[in-house]
Tab-separated table of N, CA and C in Angstrom:
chain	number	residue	atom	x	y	z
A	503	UNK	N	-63.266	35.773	-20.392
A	503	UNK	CA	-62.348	36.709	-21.012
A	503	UNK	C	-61.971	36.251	-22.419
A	504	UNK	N	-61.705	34.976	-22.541
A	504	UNK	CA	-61.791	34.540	-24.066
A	504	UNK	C	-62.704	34.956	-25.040
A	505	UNK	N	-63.474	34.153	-24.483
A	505	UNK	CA	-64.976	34.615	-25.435
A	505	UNK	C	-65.025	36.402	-25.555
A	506	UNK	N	-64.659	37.104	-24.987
A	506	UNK	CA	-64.473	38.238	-25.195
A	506	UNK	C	-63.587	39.087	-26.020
A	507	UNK	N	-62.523	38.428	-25.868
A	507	UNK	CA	-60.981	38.468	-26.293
A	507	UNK	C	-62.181	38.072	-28.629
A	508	UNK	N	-62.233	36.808	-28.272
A	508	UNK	CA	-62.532	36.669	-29.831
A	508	UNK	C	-63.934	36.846	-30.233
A	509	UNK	N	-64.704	37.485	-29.459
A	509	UNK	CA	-66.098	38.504	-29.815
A	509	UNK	C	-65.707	39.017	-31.777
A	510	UNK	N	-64.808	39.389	-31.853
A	510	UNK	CA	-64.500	40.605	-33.425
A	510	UNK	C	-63.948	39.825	-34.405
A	511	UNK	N	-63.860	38.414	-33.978
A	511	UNK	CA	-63.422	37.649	-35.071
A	511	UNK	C	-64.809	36.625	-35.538
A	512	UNK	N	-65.766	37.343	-36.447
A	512	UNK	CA	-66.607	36.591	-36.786
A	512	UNK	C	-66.383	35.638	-38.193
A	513	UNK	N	-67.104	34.366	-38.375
A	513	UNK	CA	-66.871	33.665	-39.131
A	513	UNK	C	-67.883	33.428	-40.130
A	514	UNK	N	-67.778	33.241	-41.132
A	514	UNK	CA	-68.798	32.842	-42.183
A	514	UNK	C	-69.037	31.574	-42.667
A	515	UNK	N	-68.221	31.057	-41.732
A	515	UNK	CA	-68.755	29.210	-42.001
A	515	UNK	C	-68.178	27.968	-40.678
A	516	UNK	N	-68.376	27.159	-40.443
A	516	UNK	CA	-68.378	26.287	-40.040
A	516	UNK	C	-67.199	25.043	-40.456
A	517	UNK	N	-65.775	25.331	-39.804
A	517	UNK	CA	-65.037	23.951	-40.119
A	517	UNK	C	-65.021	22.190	-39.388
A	518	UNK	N	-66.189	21.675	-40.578
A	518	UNK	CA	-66.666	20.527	-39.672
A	518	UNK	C	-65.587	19.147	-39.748
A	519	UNK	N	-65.675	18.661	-38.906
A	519	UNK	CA	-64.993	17.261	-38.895
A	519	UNK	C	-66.189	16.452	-38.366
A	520	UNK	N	-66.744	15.155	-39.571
A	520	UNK	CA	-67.781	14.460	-38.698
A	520	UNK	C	-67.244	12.982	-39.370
A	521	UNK	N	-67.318	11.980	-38.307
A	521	UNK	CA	-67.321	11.014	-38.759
A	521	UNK	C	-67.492	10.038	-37.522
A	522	UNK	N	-67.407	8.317	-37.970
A	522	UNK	CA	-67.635	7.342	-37.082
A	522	UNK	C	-65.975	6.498	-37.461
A	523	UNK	N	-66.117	5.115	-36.149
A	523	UNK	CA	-65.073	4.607	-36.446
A	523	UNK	C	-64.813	3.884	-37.747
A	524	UNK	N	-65.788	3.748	-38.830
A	524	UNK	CA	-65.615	3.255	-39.855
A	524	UNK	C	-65.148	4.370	-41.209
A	525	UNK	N	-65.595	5.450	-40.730
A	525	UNK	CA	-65.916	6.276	-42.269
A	525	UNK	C	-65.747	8.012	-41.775
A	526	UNK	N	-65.184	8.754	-42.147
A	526	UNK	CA	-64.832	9.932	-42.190
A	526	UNK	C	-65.528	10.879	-42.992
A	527	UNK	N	-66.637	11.403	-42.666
A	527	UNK	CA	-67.939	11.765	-43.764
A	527	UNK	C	-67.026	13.600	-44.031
A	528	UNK	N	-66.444	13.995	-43.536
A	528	UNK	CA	-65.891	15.637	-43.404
A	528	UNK	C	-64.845	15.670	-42.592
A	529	UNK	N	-63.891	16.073	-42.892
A	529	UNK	CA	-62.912	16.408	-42.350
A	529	UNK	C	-61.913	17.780	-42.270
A	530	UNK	N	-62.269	18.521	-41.782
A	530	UNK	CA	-62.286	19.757	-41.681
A	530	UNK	C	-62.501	20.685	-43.189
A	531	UNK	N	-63.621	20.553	-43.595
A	531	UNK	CA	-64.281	21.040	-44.312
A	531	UNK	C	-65.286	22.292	-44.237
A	532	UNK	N	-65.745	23.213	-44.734
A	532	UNK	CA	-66.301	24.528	-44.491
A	532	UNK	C	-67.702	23.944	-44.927
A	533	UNK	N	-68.776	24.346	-44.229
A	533	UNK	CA	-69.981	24.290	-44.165
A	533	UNK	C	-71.382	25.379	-43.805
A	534	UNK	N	-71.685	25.442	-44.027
A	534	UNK	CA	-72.631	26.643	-43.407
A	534	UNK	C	-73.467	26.441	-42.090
A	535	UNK	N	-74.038	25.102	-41.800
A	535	UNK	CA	-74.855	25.104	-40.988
A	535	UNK	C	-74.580	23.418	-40.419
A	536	UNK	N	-75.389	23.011	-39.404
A	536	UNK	CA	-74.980	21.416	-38.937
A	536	UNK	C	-76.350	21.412	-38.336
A	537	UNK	N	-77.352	20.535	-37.987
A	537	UNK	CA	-78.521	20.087	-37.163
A	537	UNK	C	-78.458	19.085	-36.335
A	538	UNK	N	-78.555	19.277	-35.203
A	538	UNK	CA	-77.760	17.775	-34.682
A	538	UNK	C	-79.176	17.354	-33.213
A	539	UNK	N	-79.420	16.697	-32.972
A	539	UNK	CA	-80.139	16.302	-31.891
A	539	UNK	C	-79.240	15.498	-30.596
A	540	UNK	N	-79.217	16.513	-29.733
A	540	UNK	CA	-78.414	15.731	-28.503
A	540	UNK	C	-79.326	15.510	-27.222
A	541	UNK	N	-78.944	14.837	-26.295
A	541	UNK	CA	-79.597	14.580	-25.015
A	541	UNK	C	-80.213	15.947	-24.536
A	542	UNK	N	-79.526	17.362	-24.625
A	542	UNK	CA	-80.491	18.643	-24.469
A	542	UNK	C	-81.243	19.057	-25.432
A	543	UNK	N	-81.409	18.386	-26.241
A	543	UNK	CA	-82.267	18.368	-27.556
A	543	UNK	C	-81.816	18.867	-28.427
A	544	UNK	N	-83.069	19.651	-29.639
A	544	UNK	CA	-81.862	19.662	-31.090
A	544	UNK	C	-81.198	21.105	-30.635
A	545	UNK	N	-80.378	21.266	-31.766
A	545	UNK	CA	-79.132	21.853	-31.553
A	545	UNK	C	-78.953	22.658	-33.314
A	546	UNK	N	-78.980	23.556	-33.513
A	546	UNK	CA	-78.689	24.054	-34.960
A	546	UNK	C	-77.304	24.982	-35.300
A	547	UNK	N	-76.396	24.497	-35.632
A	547	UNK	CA	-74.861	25.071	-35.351
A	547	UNK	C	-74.356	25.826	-36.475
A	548	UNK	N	-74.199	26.846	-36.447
A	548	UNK	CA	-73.798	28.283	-37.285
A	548	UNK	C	-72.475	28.734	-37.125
A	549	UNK	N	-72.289	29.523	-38.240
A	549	UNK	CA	-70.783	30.047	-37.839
A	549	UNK	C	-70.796	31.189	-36.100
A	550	UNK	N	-69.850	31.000	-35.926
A	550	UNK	CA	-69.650	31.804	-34.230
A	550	UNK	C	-70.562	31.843	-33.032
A	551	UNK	N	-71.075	30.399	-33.291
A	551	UNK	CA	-71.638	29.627	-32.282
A	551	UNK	C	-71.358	29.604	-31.240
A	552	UNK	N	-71.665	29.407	-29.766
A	552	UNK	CA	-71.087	29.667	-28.498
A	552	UNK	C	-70.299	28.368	-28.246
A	553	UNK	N	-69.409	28.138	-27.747
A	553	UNK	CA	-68.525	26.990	-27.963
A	553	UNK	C	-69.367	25.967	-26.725
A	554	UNK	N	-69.806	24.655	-26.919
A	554	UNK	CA	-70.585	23.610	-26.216
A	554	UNK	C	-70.028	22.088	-26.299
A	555	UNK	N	-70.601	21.360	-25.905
A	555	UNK	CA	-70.216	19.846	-25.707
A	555	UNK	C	-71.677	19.518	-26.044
A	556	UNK	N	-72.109	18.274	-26.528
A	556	UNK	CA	-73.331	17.625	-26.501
A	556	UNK	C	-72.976	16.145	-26.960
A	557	UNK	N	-73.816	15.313	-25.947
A	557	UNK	CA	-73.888	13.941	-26.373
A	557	UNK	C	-75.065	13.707	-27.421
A	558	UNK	N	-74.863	13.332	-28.573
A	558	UNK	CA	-75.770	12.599	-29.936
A	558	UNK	C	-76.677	11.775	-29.170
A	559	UNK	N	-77.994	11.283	-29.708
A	559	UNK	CA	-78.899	10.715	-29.285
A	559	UNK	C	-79.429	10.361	-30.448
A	560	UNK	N	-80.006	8.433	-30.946
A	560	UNK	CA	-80.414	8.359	-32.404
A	560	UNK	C	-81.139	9.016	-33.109
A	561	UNK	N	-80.530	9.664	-34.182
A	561	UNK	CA	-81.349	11.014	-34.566
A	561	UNK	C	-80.788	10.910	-36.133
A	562	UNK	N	-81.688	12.165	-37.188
A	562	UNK	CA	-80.832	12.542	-38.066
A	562	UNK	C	-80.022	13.819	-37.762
A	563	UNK	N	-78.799	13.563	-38.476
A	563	UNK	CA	-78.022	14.783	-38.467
A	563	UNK	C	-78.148	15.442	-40.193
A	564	UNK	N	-78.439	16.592	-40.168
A	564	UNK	CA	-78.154	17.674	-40.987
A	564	UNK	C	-76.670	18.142	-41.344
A	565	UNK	N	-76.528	18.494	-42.559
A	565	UNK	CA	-74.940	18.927	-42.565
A	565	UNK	C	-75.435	20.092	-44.026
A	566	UNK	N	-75.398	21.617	-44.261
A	566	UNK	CA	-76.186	21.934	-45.095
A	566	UNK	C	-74.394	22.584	-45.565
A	567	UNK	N	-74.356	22.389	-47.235
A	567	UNK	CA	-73.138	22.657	-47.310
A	567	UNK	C	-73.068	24.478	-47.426
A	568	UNK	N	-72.299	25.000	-48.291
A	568	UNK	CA	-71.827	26.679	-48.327
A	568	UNK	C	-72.744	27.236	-49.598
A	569	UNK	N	-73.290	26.220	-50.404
A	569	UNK	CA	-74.558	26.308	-51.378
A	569	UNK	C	-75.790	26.060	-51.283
A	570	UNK	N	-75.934	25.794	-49.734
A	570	UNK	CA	-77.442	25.500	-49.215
A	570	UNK	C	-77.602	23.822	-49.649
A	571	UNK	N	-77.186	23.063	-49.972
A	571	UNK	CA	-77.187	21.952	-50.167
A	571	UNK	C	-77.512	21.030	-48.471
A	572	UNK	N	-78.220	20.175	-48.750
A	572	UNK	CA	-78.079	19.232	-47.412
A	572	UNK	C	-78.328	18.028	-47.564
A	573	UNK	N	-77.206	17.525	-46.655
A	573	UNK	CA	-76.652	16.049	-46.788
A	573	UNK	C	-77.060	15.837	-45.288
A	574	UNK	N	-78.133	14.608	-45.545
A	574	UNK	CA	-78.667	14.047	-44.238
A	574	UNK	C	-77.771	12.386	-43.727
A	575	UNK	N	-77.797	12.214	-41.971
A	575	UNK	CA	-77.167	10.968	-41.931
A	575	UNK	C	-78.060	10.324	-40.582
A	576	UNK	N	-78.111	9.264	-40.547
A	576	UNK	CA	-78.571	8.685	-39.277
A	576	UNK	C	-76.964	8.246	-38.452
A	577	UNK	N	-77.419	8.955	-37.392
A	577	UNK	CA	-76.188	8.400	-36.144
A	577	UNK	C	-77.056	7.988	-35.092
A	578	UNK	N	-76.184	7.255	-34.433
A	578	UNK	CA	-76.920	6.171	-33.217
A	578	UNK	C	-76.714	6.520	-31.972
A	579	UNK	N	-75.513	7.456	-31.977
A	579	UNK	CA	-75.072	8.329	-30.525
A	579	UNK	C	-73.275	8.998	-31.064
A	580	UNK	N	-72.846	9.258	-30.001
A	580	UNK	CA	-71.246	9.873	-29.950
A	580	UNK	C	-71.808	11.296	-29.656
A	581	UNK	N	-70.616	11.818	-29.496
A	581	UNK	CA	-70.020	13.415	-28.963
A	581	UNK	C	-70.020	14.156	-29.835
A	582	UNK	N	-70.458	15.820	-29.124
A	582	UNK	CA	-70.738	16.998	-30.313
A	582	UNK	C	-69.509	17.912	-29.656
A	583	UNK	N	-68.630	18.753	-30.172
A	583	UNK	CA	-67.865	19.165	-30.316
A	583	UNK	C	-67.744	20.909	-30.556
A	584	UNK	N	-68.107	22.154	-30.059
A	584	UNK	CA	-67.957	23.609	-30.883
A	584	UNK	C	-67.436	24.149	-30.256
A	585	UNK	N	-66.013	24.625	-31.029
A	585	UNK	CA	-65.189	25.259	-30.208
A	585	UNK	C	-64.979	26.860	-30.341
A	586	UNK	N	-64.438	27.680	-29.749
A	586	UNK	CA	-63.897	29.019	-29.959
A	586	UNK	C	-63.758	29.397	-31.710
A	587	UNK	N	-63.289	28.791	-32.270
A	587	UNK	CA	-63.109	29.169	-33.660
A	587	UNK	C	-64.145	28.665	-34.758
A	588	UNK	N	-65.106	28.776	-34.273
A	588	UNK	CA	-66.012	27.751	-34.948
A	588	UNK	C	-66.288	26.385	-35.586
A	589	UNK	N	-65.195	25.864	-35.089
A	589	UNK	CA	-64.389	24.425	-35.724
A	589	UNK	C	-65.763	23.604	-35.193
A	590	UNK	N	-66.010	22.627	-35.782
A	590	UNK	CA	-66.999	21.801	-35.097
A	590	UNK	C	-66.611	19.907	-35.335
A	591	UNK	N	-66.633	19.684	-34.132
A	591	UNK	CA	-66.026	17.940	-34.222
A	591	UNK	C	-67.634	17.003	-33.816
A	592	UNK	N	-67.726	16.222	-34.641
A	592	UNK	CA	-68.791	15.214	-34.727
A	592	UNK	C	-68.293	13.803	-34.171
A	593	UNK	N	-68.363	12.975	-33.353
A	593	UNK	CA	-67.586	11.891	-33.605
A	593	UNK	C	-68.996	10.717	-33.181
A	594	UNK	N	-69.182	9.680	-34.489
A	594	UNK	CA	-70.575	8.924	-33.808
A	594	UNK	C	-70.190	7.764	-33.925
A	595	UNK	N	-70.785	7.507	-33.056
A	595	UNK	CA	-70.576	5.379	-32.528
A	595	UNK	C	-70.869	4.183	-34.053
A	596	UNK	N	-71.940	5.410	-34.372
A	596	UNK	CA	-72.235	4.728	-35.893
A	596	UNK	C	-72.802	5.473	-36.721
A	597	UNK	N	-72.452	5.795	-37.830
A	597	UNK	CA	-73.200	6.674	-39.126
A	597	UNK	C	-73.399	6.243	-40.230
A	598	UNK	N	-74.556	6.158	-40.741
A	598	UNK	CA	-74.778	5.938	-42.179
A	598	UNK	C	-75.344	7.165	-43.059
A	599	UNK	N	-74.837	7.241	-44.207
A	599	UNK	CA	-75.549	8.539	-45.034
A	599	UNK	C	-77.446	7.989	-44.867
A	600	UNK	N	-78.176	8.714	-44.985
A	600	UNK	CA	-79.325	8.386	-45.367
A	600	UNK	C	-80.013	8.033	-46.241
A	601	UNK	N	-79.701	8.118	-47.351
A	601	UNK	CA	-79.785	7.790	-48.901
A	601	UNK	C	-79.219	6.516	-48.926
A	602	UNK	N	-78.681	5.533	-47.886
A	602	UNK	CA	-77.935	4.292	-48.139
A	602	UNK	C	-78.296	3.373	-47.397
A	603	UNK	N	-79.675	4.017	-46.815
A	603	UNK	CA	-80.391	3.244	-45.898
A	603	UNK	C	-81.652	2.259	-46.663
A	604	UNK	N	-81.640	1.057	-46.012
A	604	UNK	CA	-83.284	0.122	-46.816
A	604	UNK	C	-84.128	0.295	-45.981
A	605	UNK	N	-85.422	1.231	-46.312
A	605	UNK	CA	-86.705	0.637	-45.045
A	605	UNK	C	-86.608	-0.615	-44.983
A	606	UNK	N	-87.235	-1.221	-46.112
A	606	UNK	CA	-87.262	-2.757	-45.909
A	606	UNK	C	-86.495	-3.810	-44.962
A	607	UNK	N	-85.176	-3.282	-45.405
A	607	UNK	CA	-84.501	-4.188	-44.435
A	607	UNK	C	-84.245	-3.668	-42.825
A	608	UNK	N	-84.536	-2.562	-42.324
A	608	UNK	CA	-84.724	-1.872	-41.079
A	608	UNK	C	-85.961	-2.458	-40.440
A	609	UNK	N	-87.045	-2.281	-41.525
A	609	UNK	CA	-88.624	-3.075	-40.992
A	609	UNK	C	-88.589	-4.332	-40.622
A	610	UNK	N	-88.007	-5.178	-41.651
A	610	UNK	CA	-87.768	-6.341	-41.157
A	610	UNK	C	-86.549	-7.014	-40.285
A	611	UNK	N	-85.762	-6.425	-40.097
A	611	UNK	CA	-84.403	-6.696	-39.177
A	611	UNK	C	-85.458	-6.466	-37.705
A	612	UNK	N	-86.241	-5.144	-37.322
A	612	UNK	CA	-87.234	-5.013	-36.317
A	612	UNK	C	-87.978	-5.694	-35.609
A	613	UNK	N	-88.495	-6.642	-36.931
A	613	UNK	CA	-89.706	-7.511	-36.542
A	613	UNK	C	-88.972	-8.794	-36.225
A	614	UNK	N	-87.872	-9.188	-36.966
A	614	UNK	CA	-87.414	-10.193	-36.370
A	614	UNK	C	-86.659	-9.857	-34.611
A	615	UNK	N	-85.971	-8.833	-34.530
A	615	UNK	CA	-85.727	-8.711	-33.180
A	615	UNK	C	-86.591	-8.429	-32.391
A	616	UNK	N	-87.856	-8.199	-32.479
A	616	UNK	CA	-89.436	-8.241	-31.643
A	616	UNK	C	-89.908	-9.463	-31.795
A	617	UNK	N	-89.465	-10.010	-32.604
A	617	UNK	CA	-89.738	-12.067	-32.217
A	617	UNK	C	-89.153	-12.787	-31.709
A	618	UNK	N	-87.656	-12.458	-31.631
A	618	UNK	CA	-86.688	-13.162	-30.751
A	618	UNK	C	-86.737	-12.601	-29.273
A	619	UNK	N	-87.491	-11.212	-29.098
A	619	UNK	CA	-87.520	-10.586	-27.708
A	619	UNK	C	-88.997	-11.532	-27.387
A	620	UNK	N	-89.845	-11.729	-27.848
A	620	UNK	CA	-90.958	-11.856	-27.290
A	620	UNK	C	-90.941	-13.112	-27.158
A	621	UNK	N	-90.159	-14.491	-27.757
A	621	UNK	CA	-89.636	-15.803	-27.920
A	621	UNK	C	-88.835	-16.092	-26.131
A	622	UNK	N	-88.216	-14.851	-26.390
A	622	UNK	CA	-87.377	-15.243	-25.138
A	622	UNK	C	-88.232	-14.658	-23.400
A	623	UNK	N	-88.774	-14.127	-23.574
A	623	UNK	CA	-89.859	-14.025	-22.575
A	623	UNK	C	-90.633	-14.809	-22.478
A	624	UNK	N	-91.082	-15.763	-23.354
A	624	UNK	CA	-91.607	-17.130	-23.077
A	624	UNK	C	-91.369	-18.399	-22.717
């Protein structure tokens, strides 16, 4: 009956809140669109979206702003959030923008923890 009740109130954007316990990337901010990959897989979130829950899974997240702009992030997991009013809550265990990421040091942080795993099996 809700969802029915607010059927005629359509929205033209997306008020996101996303962030981790370190850093607050949006906070109820207007957006156009969100991409998110959860345990039921990906997920593409629009204004007057059906209201859902989803658990994050390490993925990139999409955040495309009200100018078509998009700001990409790696999260490692946390909770997806869409409610009745199109409000959308992000909350991740860990986020980094993507642009602030080193291959290099990801490649090699890897290889050393695939030497200390394979060290300790011996």
């Amino acid at each position: 009956r809700r969802m029915a009740e607010k059927a005629d109130e359509k929205k033209d954007s997306i008020l996101l809140t996303f962030g981790s316990p370190g850093e607050a990337f949006y906070n109820g901010v207007e957006v156009s669109s969100v991409d998110a990959v959860t345990m039921a897989g990906h997920v593409g979130l629009t204004p007057n979206h059906v209201p859902t829950l989803g658990s994050l899974v390490p993925s990139i997240l999409s955040v495309f702003d009200k100018d078509g702009r998009e700001s990409k992030y790696f999260v490692s997991s946390g909770g997806l959030t869409v409610n009745f009013d199109s409000s959308v809550q992000i909350l991740a265990e860990e986020a980094v923008p993507l642009d602030q990421l080193d291959a290099q040091a990801i490649k090699t942080g890897a290889e050393a923890a695939r030497a200390q795993l394979n060290s300790a099996r011996s």
